[in-house]
PDB file of C-alpha atoms in Angstrom:
ATOM      1  CA  UNK A  24     115.066 111.471 114.099  1.00 86.00           C
ATOM      2  CA  UNK A  25     113.471 107.776 113.980  1.00 94.00           C
ATOM      3  CA  UNK A  26     111.787 108.626 117.439  1.00 95.00           C
ATOM      4  CA  UNK A  27     110.530 111.530 116.089  1.00 95.00           C
ATOM      5  CA  UNK A  28     109.306 109.030 113.164  1.00 97.00           C
ATOM      6  CA  UNK A  29     107.846 106.683 115.522  1.00 97.00           C
ATOM      7  CA  UNK A  30     105.592 109.870 117.214  1.00 97.00           C
ATOM      8  CA  UNK A  31     104.040 111.611 114.142  1.00 97.00           C
ATOM      9  CA  UNK A  32     103.419 107.505 112.752  1.00 98.00           C
ATOM     10  CA  UNK A  33     101.697 106.509 115.547  1.00 98.00           C
ATOM     11  CA  UNK A  34      99.894 109.799 116.016  1.00 98.00           C
ATOM     12  CA  UNK A  35      98.855 109.961 112.197  1.00 98.00           C
ATOM     13  CA  UNK A  36      97.634 106.158 112.140  1.00 97.00           C
ATOM     14  CA  UNK A  37      95.074 106.843 115.078  1.00 97.00           C
ATOM     15  CA  UNK A  38      94.496 110.317 113.548  1.00 97.00           C
ATOM     16  CA  UNK A  39      93.259 107.664 110.462  1.00 97.00           C
ATOM     17  CA  UNK A  40      91.213 104.900 112.427  1.00 96.00           C
ATOM     18  CA  UNK A  41      89.581 107.737 114.620  1.00 97.00           C
ATOM     19  CA  UNK A  42      88.537 109.141 112.052  1.00 96.00           C
ATOM     20  CA  UNK A  43      87.217 105.864 110.456  1.00 95.00           C
ATOM     21  CA  UNK A  44      85.258 105.154 113.597  1.00 95.00           C
ATOM     22  CA  UNK A  45      83.970 108.547 113.700  1.00 95.00           C
ATOM     23  CA  UNK A  46      82.712 107.667 110.417  1.00 93.00           C
ATOM     24  CA  UNK A  47      81.185 103.829 111.260  1.00 86.00           C
ATOM     25  CA  UNK A  48      78.060 103.320 112.719  1.00 78.00           C
ATOM     26  CA  UNK A  49      75.835 104.601 115.709  1.00 87.00           C
ATOM     27  CA  UNK A  50      78.206 105.063 118.868  1.00 85.00           C
ATOM     28  CA  UNK A  51      78.674 101.714 121.148  1.00 82.00           C
ATOM     29  CA  UNK A  52      77.165  99.445 118.123  1.00 84.00           C
ATOM     30  CA  UNK A  53      79.207  96.512 117.868  1.00 85.00           C
ATOM     31  CA  UNK A  54      81.098  94.146 115.412  1.00 91.00           C
ATOM     32  CA  UNK A  55      82.300  90.592 116.643  1.00 87.00           C
ATOM     33  CA  UNK A  56      85.380  89.835 114.957  1.00 87.00           C
ATOM     34  CA  UNK A  57      88.176  86.943 115.169  1.00 87.00           C
ATOM     35  CA  UNK A  58      85.963  84.264 116.408  1.00 86.00           C
ATOM     36  CA  UNK A  59      83.763  86.736 118.898  1.00 83.00           C
ATOM     37  CA  UNK A  60      87.082  87.444 120.842  1.00 86.00           C
ATOM     38  CA  UNK A  61      87.398  91.065 119.614  1.00 89.00           C
ATOM     39  CA  UNK A  62      84.529  93.419 118.872  1.00 91.00           C
ATOM     40  CA  UNK A  63      85.066  97.358 117.020  1.00 93.00           C
ATOM     41  CA  UNK A  64      83.018  99.328 118.202  1.00 92.00           C
ATOM     42  CA  UNK A  65      82.574 103.808 118.409  1.00 94.00           C
ATOM     43  CA  UNK A  66      83.083 105.020 121.756  1.00 93.00           C
ATOM     44  CA  UNK A  67      83.238 108.516 123.064  1.00 94.00           C
ATOM     45  CA  UNK A  68      85.055 108.081 126.606  1.00 92.00           C
ATOM     46  CA  UNK A  69      84.126 111.892 128.378  1.00 89.00           C
ATOM     47  CA  UNK A  70      86.777 110.980 131.134  1.00 80.00           C
ATOM     48  CA  UNK A  71      90.471 109.481 131.267  1.00 78.00           C
ATOM     49  CA  UNK A  72      90.397 105.645 131.703  1.00 70.00           C
ATOM     50  CA  UNK A  73      86.888 103.963 132.210  1.00 67.00           C
ATOM     51  CA  UNK A  74      85.394 107.505 131.781  1.00 69.00           C
ATOM     52  CA  UNK A  75      87.075 108.490 135.019  1.00 70.00           C
ATOM     53  CA  UNK A  76      86.294 112.226 135.392  1.00 70.00           C
ATOM     54  CA  UNK A  77      83.951 112.249 132.540  1.00 70.00           C
ATOM     55  CA  UNK A  78      81.768 114.855 134.519  1.00 74.00           C
ATOM     56  CA  UNK A  79      84.870 117.260 134.853  1.00 83.00           C
ATOM     57  CA  UNK A  80      86.147 117.061 130.972  1.00 79.00           C
ATOM     58  CA  UNK A  81      88.198 120.518 131.344  1.00 85.00           C
ATOM     59  CA  UNK A  82      90.278 119.222 134.510  1.00 87.00           C
ATOM     60  CA  UNK A  83      90.604 115.961 132.469  1.00 87.00           C
ATOM     61  CA  UNK A  84      92.101 118.109 129.363  1.00 89.00           C
ATOM     62  CA  UNK A  85      94.208 120.021 131.035  1.00 91.00           C
ATOM     63  CA  UNK A  86      95.478 116.922 132.864  1.00 91.00           C
ATOM     64  CA  UNK A  87      96.495 115.083 129.860  1.00 93.00           C
ATOM     65  CA  UNK A  88      97.878 118.771 128.479  1.00 96.00           C
ATOM     66  CA  UNK A  89     100.576 118.656 131.369  1.00 97.00           C
ATOM     67  CA  UNK A  90     101.024 114.751 131.657  1.00 96.00           C
ATOM     68  CA  UNK A  91     102.123 115.018 127.636  1.00 96.00           C
ATOM     69  CA  UNK A  92     104.571 117.988 128.280  1.00 97.00           C
ATOM     70  CA  UNK A  93     105.952 116.372 131.043  1.00 96.00           C
ATOM     71  CA  UNK A  94     107.242 113.313 128.872  1.00 96.00           C
ATOM     72  CA  UNK A  95     107.906 115.715 125.826  1.00 96.00           C
ATOM     73  CA  UNK A  96     109.898 117.532 128.195  1.00 95.00           C
ATOM     74  CA  UNK A  97     111.745 114.293 129.331  1.00 94.00           C
ATOM     75  CA  UNK A  98     112.196 113.111 125.767  1.00 95.00           C
ATOM     76  CA  UNK A  99     113.223 116.345 124.637  1.00 94.00           C
ATOM     77  CA  UNK A 100     116.119 115.543 127.195  1.00 93.00           C
ATOM     78  CA  UNK A 101     116.986 112.031 126.726  1.00 91.00           C
ATOM     79  CA  UNK A 102     116.794 113.310 122.458  1.00 81.00           C
ATOM     80  CA  UNK A 103     120.601 115.395 122.351  1.00 82.00           C
ATOM     81  CA  UNK A 104     122.237 112.385 125.085  1.00 85.00           C
ATOM     82  CA  UNK A 105     123.595 109.672 123.606  1.00 88.00           C
ATOM     83  CA  UNK A 106     122.285 106.210 123.475  1.00 88.00           C
ATOM     84  CA  UNK A 107     119.076 104.840 126.165  1.00 90.00           C
ATOM     85  CA  UNK A 108     117.310 103.858 123.029  1.00 94.00           C
ATOM     86  CA  UNK A 109     115.307 101.859 125.736  1.00 95.00           C
ATOM     87  CA  UNK A 110     113.936 105.073 126.921  1.00 96.00           C
ATOM     88  CA  UNK A 111     113.871 106.789 123.899  1.00 96.00           C
ATOM     89  CA  UNK A 112     112.101 103.930 122.368  1.00 97.00           C
ATOM     90  CA  UNK A 113     109.461 104.319 125.330  1.00 97.00           C
ATOM     91  CA  UNK A 114     108.402 107.820 125.518  1.00 97.00           C
ATOM     92  CA  UNK A 115     108.221 107.735 121.704  1.00 97.00           C
ATOM     93  CA  UNK A 116     105.366 105.643 121.919  1.00 98.00           C
ATOM     94  CA  UNK A 117     103.790 106.971 125.285  1.00 98.00           C
ATOM     95  CA  UNK A 118     103.467 110.110 122.984  1.00 98.00           C
ATOM     96  CA  UNK A 119     102.600 109.312 119.701  1.00 98.00           C
ATOM     97  CA  UNK A 120      99.106 107.425 122.223  1.00 97.00           C
ATOM     98  CA  UNK A 121      99.226 110.439 124.216  1.00 97.00           C
ATOM     99  CA  UNK A 122      99.780 113.178 121.336  1.00 98.00           C
ATOM    100  CA  UNK A 123      96.845 111.012 119.682  1.00 98.00           C
ATOM    101  CA  UNK A 124      94.249 111.467 123.030  1.00 97.00           C
ATOM    102  CA  UNK A 125      95.205 114.975 123.846  1.00 97.00           C
ATOM    103  CA  UNK A 126      94.541 115.552 120.757  1.00 97.00           C
ATOM    104  CA  UNK A 127      90.619 114.159 120.848  1.00 97.00           C
ATOM    105  CA  UNK A 128      90.515 115.927 123.892  1.00 95.00           C
ATOM    106  CA  UNK A 129      90.953 119.417 122.957  1.00 95.00           C
ATOM    107  CA  UNK A 130      89.656 118.957 119.644  1.00 96.00           C
ATOM    108  CA  UNK A 131      86.439 116.648 119.720  1.00 95.00           C
ATOM    109  CA  UNK A 132      86.288 117.188 123.798  1.00 94.00           C
ATOM    110  CA  UNK A 133      85.951 113.305 124.547  1.00 94.00           C
ATOM    111  CA  UNK A 134      88.951 110.376 123.137  1.00 95.00           C
ATOM    112  CA  UNK A 135      87.648 108.331 120.255  1.00 96.00           C
ATOM    113  CA  UNK A 136      87.627 104.188 121.557  1.00 95.00           C
ATOM    114  CA  UNK A 137      87.053 101.608 118.851  1.00 94.00           C
ATOM    115  CA  UNK A 138      87.512  97.767 120.514  1.00 93.00           C
ATOM    116  CA  UNK A 139      87.637  96.145 123.116  1.00 92.00           C
ATOM    117  CA  UNK A 140      87.982  92.115 124.088  1.00 91.00           C
ATOM    118  CA  UNK A 141      85.586  89.171 124.935  1.00 87.00           C
ATOM    119  CA  UNK A 142      87.483  86.879 127.392  1.00 81.00           C
ATOM    120  CA  UNK A 143      85.522  84.094 129.174  1.00 79.00           C
ATOM    121  CA  UNK A 144      88.093  84.286 132.099  1.00 76.00           C
ATOM    122  CA  UNK A 145      88.059  88.675 132.969  1.00 78.00           C
ATOM    123  CA  UNK A 146      83.897  89.050 131.727  1.00 76.00           C
ATOM    124  CA  UNK A 147      84.362  92.267 133.198  1.00 79.00           C
ATOM    125  CA  UNK A 148      86.812  93.258 130.151  1.00 78.00           C
ATOM    126  CA  UNK A 149      84.507  93.177 127.741  1.00 80.00           C
ATOM    127  CA  UNK A 150      82.635  96.160 129.307  1.00 83.00           C
ATOM    128  CA  UNK A 151      86.363  97.892 128.541  1.00 89.00           C
ATOM    129  CA  UNK A 152      87.145  99.384 125.416  1.00 92.00           C
ATOM    130  CA  UNK A 153      90.150 100.699 123.849  1.00 93.00           C
ATOM    131  CA  UNK A 154      92.240 102.687 121.028  1.00 96.00           C
ATOM    132  CA  UNK A 155      95.774 101.901 119.907  1.00 97.00           C
ATOM    133  CA  UNK A 156      96.940 105.212 122.101  1.00 97.00           C
ATOM    134  CA  UNK A 157      96.034 103.161 125.187  1.00 95.00           C
ATOM    135  CA  UNK A 158      98.618 100.608 124.533  1.00 96.00           C
ATOM    136  CA  UNK A 159     101.017 102.885 122.869  1.00 97.00           C
ATOM    137  CA  UNK A 160     100.628 104.960 126.061  1.00 97.00           C
ATOM    138  CA  UNK A 161     101.243 101.669 128.618  1.00 96.00           C
ATOM    139  CA  UNK A 162     103.775 100.184 126.470  1.00 97.00           C
ATOM    140  CA  UNK A 163     105.638 103.119 126.309  1.00 97.00           C
ATOM    141  CA  UNK A 164     105.958 103.618 130.058  1.00 97.00           C
ATOM    142  CA  UNK A 165     106.789 100.486 130.852  1.00 97.00           C
ATOM    143  CA  UNK A 166     110.309 100.516 127.902  1.00 97.00           C
ATOM    144  CA  UNK A 167     110.246 104.229 129.665  1.00 95.00           C
ATOM    145  CA  UNK A 168     110.447 102.896 133.213  1.00 95.00           C
ATOM    146  CA  UNK A 169     112.780 100.290 132.202  1.00 95.00           C
ATOM    147  CA  UNK A 170     115.063 102.728 130.010  1.00 91.00           C
ATOM    148  CA  UNK A 171     115.471 105.062 132.951  1.00 84.00           C
ATOM    149  CA  UNK A 172     116.643 102.136 135.467  1.00 81.00           C
ATOM    150  CA  UNK A 173     120.042 102.703 133.900  1.00 66.00           C
TER     151      UNK A 173
END
């Protein structure tokens, strides 16, 4: 049950933040925080990572739904098995982020991204805008892979 609560909490958290982001300022307007190392912005990502596939929004939405359903099936299969908390936790994080971004793709026709990093060592990174779901998906995928190795 805790894993279902994780998924729901992550989705609701992102839904709230993305709605606040949509109400805030103009798209691509930036506000520096944390000494300029982090910035807040509103960015409508019409594709996947780095806007790849932005001209094929419908295809990106279908791929997003299919991958989310696949992960949901894996989660349901693992949910009824005893043990392997690492796999279940990873799939919970992954699904919380996937549900959020897939919801955006289906409802808004774009994914709301809202923060970026500024690092002197990686100047190109400052052009990439993220949302928390991106990190939930990445972290969840790594944990699920580690848990799946058992």
